[in-house]
CSV table of N, CA, C and O in Angstrom, one decimal:
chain,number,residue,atom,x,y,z
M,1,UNK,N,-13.9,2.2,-4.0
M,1,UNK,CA,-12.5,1.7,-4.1
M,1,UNK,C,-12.2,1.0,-2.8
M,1,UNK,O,-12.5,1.4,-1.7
M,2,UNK,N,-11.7,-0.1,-3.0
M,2,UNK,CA,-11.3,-0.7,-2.1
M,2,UNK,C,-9.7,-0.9,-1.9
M,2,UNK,O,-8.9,-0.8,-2.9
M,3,UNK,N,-9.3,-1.2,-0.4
M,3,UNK,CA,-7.8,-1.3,-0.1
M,3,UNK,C,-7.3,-2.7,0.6
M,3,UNK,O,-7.9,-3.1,1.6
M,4,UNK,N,-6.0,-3.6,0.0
M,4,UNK,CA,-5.9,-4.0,0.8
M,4,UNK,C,-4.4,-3.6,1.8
M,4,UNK,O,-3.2,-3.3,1.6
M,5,UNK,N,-5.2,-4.0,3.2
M,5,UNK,CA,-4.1,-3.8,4.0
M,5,UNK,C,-3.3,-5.1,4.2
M,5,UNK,O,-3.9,-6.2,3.9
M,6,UNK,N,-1.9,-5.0,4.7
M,6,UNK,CA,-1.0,-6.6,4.5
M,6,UNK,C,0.1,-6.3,5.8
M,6,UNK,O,0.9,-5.4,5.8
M,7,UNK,N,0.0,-7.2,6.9
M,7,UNK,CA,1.0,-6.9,7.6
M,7,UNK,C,1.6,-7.8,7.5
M,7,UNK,O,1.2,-8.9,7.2
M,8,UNK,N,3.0,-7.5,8.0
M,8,UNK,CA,4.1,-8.1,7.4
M,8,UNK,C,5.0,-8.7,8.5
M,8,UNK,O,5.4,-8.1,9.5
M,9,UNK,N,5.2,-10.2,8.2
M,9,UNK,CA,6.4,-10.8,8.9
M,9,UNK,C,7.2,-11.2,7.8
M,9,UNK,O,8.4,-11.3,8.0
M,10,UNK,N,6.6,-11.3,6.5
M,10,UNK,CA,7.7,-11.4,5.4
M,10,UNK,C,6.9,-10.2,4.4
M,10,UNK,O,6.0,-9.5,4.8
M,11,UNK,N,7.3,-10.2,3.2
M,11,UNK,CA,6.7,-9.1,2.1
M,11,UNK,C,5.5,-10.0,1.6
M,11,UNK,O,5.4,-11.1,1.3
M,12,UNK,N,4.5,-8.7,1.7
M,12,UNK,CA,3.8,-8.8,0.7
M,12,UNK,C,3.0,-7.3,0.5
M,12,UNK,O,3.3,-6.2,1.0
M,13,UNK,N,2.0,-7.6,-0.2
M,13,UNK,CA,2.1,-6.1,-1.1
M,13,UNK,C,0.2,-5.7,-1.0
M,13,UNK,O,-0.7,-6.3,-0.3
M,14,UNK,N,0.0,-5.0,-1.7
M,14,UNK,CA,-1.8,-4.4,-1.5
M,14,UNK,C,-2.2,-3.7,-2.9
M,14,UNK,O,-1.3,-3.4,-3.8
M,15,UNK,N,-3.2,-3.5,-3.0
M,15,UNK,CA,-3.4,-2.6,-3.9
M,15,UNK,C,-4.8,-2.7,-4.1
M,15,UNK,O,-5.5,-3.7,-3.6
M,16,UNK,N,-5.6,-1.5,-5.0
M,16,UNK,CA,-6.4,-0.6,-4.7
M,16,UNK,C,-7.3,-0.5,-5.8
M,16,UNK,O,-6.7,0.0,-6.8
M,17,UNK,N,-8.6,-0.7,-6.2
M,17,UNK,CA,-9.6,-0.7,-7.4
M,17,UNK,C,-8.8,-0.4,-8.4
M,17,UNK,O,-8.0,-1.2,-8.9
M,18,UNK,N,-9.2,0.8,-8.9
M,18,UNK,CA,-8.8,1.1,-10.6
M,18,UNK,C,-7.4,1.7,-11.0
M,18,UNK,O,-7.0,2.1,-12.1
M,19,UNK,N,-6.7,1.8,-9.5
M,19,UNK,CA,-5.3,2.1,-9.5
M,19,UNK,C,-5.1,0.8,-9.2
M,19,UNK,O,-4.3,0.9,-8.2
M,20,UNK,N,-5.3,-0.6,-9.4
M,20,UNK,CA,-4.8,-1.9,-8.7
M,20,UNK,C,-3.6,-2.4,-10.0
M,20,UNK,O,-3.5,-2.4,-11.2
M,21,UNK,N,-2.4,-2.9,-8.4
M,21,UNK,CA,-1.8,-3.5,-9.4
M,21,UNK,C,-1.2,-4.7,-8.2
M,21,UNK,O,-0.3,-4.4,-7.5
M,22,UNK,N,-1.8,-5.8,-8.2
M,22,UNK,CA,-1.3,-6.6,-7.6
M,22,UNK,C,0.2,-7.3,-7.4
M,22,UNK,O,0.8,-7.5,-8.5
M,23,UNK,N,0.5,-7.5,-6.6
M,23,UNK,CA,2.0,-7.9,-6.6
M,23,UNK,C,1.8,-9.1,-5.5
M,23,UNK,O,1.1,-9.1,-4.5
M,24,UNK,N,3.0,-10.5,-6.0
M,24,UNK,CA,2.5,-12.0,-5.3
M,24,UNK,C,2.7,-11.7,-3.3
M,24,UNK,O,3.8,-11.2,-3.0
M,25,UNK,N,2.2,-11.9,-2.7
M,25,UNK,CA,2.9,-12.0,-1.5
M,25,UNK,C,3.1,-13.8,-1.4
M,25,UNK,O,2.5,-14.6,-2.1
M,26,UNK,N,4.1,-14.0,-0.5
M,26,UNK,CA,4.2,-15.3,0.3
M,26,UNK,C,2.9,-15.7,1.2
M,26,UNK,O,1.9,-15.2,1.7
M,27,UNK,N,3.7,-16.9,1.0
M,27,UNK,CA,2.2,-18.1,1.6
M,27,UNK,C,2.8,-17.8,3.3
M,27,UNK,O,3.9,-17.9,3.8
M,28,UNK,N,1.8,-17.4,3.7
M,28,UNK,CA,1.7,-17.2,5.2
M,28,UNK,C,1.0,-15.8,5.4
M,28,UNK,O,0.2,-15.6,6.3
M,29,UNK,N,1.6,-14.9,4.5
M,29,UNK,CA,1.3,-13.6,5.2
M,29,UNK,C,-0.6,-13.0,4.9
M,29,UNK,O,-1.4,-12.9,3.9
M,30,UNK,N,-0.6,-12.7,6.1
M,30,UNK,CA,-2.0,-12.0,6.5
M,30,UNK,C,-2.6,-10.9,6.0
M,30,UNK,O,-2.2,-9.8,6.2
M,31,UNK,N,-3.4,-11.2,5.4
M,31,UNK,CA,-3.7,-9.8,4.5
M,31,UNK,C,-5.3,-9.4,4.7
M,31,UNK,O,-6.2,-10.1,5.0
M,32,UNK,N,-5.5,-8.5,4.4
M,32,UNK,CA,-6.5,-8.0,4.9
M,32,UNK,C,-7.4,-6.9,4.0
M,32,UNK,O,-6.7,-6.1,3.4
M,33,UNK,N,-8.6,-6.8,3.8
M,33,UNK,CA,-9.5,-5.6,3.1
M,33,UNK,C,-10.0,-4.7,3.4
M,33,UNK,O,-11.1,-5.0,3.0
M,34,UNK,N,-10.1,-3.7,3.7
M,34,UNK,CA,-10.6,-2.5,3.5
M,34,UNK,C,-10.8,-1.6,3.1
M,34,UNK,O,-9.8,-0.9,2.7
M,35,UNK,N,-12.3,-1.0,2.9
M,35,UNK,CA,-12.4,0.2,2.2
M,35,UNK,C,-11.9,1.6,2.6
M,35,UNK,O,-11.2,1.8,3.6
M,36,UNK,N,-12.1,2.4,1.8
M,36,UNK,CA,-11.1,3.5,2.0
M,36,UNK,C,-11.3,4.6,3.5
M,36,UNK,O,-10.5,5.3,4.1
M,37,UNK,N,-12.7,4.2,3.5
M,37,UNK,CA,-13.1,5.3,5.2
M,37,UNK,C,-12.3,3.9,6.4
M,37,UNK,O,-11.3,4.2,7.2
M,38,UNK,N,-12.7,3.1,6.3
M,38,UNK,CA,-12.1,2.4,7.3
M,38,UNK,C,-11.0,2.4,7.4
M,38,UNK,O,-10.5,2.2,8.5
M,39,UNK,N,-9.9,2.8,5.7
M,39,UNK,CA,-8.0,3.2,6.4
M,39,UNK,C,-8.0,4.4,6.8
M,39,UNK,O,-7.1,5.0,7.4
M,40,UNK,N,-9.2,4.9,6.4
M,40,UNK,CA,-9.1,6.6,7.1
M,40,UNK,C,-8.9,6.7,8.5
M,40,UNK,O,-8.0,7.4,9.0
M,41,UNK,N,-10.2,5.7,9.2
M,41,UNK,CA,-10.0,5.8,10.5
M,41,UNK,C,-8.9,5.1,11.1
M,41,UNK,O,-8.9,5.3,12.3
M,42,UNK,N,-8.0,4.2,10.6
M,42,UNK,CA,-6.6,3.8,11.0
M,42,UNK,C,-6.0,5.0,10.8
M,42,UNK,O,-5.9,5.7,11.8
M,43,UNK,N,-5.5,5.4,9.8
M,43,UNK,CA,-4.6,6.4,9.8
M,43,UNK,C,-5.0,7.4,10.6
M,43,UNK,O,-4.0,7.9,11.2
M,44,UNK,N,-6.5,7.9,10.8
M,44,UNK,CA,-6.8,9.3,12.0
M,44,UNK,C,-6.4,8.8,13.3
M,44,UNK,O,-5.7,9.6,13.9
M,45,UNK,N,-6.7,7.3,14.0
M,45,UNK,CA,-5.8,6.9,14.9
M,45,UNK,C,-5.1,6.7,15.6
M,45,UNK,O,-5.0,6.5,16.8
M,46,UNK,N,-4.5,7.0,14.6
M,46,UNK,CA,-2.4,6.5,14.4
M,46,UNK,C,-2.5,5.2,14.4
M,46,UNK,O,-1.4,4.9,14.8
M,47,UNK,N,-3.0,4.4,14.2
M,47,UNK,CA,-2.2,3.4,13.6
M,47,UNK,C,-0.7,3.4,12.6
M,47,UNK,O,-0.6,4.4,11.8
M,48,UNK,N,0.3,2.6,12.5
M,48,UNK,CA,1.7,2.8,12.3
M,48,UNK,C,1.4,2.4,10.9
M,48,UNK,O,1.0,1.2,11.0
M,49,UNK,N,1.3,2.6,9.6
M,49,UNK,CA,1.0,2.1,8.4
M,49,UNK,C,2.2,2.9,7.8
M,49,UNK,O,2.8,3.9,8.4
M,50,UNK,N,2.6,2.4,6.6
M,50,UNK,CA,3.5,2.7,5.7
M,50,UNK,C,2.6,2.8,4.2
M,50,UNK,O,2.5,1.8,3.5
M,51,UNK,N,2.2,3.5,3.9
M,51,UNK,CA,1.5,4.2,2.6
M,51,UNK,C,2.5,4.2,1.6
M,51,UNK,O,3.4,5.0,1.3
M,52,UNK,N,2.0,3.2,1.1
M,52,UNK,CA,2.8,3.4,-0.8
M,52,UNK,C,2.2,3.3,-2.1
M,52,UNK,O,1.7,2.2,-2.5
M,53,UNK,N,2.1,4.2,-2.5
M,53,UNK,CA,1.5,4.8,-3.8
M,53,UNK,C,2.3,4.3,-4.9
M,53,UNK,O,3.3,4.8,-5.3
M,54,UNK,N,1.2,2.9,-5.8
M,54,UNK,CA,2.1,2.4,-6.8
M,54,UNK,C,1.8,2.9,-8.3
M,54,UNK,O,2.2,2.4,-9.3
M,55,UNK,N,1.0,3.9,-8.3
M,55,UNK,CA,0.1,4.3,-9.7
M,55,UNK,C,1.5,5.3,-10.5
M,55,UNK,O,2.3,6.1,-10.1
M,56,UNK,N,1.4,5.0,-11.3
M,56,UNK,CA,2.7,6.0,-12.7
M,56,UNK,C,2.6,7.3,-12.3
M,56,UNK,O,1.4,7.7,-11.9
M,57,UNK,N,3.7,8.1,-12.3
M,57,UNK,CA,4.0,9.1,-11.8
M,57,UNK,C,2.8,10.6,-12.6
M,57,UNK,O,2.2,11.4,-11.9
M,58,UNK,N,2.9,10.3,-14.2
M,58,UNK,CA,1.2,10.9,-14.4
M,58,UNK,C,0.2,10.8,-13.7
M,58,UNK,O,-0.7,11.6,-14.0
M,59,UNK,N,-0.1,10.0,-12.8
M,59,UNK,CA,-1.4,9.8,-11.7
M,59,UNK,C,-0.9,10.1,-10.2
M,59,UNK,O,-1.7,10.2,-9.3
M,60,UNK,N,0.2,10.2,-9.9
M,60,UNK,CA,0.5,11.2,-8.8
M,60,UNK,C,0.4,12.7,-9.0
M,60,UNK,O,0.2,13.4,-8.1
M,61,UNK,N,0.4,13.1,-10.1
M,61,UNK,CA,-0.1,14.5,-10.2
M,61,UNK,C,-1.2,14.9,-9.6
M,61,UNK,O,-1.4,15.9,-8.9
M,62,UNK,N,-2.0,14.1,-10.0
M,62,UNK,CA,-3.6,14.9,-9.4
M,62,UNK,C,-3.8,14.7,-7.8
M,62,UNK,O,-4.8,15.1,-7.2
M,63,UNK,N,-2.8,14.0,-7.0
M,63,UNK,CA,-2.5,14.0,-5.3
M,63,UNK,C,-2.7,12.8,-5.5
M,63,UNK,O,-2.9,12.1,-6.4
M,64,UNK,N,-2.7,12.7,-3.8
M,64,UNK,CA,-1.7,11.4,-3.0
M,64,UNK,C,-2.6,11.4,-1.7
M,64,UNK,O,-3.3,12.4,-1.5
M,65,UNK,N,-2.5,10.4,-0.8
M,65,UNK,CA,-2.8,10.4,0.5
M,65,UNK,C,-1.4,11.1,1.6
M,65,UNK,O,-0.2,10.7,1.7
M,66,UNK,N,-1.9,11.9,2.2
M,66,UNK,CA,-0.3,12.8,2.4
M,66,UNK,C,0.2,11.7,3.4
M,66,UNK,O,-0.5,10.9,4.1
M,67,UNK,N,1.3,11.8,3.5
M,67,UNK,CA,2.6,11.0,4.2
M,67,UNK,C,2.8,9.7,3.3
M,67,UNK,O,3.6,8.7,3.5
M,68,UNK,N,2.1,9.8,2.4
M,68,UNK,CA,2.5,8.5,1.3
M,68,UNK,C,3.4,8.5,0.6
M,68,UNK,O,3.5,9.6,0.0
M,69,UNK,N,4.6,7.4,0.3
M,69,UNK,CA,5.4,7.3,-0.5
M,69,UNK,C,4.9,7.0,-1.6
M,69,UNK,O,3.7,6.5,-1.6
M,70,UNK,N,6.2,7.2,-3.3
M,70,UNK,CA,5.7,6.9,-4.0
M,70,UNK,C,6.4,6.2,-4.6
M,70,UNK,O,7.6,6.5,-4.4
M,71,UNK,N,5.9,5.0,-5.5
M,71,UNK,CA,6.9,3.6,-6.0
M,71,UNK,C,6.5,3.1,-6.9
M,71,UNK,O,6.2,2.0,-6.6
M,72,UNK,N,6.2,3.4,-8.3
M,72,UNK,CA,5.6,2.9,-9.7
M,72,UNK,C,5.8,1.4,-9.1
M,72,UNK,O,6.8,0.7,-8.7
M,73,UNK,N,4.5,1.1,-9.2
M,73,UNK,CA,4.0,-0.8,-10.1
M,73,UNK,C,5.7,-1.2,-10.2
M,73,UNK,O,6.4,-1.9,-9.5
M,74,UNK,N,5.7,-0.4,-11.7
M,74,UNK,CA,7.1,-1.1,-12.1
M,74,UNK,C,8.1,-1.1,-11.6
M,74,UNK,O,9.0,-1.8,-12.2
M,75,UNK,N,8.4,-0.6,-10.5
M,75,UNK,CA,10.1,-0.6,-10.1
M,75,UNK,C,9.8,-1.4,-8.7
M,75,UNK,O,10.7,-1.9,-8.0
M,76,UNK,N,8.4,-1.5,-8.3
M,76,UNK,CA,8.0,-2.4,-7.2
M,76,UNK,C,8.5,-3.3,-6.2
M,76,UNK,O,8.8,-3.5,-5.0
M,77,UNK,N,8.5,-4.2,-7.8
M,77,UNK,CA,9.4,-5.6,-6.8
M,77,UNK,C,11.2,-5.0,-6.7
M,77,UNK,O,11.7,-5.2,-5.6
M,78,UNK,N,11.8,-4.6,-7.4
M,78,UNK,CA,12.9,-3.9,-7.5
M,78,UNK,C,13.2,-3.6,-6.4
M,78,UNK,O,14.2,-3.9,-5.8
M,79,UNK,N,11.9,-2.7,-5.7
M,79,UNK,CA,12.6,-1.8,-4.2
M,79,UNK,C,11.8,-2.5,-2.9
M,79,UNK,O,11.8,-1.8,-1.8
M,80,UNK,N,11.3,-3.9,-2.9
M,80,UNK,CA,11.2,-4.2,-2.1
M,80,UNK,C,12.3,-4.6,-1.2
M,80,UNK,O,11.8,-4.7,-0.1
M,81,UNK,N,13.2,-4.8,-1.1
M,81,UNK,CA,14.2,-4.6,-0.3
M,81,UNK,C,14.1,-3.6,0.3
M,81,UNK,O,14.5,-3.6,1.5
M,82,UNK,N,13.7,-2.4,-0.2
M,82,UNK,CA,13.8,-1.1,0.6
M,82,UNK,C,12.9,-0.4,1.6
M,82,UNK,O,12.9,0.7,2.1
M,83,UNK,N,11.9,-1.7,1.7
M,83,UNK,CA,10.4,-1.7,2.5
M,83,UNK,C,10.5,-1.9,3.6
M,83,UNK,O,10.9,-3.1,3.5
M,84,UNK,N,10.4,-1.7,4.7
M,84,UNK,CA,10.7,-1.7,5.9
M,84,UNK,C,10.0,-3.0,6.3
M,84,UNK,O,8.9,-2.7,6.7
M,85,UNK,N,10.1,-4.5,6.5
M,85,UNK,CA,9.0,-5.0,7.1
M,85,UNK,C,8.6,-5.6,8.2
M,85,UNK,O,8.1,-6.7,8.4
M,86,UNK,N,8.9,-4.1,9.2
M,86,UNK,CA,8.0,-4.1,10.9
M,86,UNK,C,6.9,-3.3,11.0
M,86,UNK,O,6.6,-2.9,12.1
M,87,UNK,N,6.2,-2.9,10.0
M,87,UNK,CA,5.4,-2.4,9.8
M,87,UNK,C,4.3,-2.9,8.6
M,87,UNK,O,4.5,-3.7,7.7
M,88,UNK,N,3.2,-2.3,8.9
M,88,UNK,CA,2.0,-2.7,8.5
M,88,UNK,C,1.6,-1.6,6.8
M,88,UNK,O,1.3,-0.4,6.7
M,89,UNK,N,1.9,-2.6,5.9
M,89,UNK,CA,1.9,-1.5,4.4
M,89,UNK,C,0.4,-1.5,3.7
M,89,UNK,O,-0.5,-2.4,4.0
M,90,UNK,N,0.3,-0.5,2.9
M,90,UNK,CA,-0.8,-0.3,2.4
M,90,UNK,C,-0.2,0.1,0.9
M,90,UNK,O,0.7,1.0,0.7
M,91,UNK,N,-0.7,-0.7,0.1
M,91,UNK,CA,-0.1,-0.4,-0.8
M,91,UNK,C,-1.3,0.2,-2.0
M,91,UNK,O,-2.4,-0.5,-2.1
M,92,UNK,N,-1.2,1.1,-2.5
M,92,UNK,CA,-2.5,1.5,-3.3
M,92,UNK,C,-2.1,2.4,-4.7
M,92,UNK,O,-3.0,2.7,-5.4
């Protein structure tokens, strides 16, 4: 499974193999790949990441990466307004 990470001076979004649900970012912003041990070692860290878990609420059941929020695919673009963006998101 792969992740992408996206930091942000304007929105844009990430997402993750067989939970992937891409969403458009803008032309400029920096995005980035990695696999899942390599966000491990960001997050062990501390790196400042904002974890959002876009998979349907049926696939949050079986867990989550802890301190992750969670935000269906579908209501996505809806709540990006609500995304903080001084921070570096992972969206998966």
């Amino acid at each position: 499974m792969r992740w992408r990470v996206s930091r942000l001076g304007a929105l844009s979004c990430l997402a993750a193999g067989a939970a992937l649900a891409l969403a458009a970012s803008p032309a400029g912003a920096q995005t980035e790949r990695l696999d899942v041990d390599a966000l491990k070692a960001q997050i062990d860290a501390g790196a400042e990441l904002l974890l959002i878990d876009v998979r349907e609420d049926h696939e949050v059941v079986s867990g989550s990466i802890p301190g992750a929020i969670h935000i269906p695919v579908g209501e996505l673009e809806a709540r990006m307004a609500d995304i903080p963006k001084d921070v570096r998101l992972v969206f998966f």
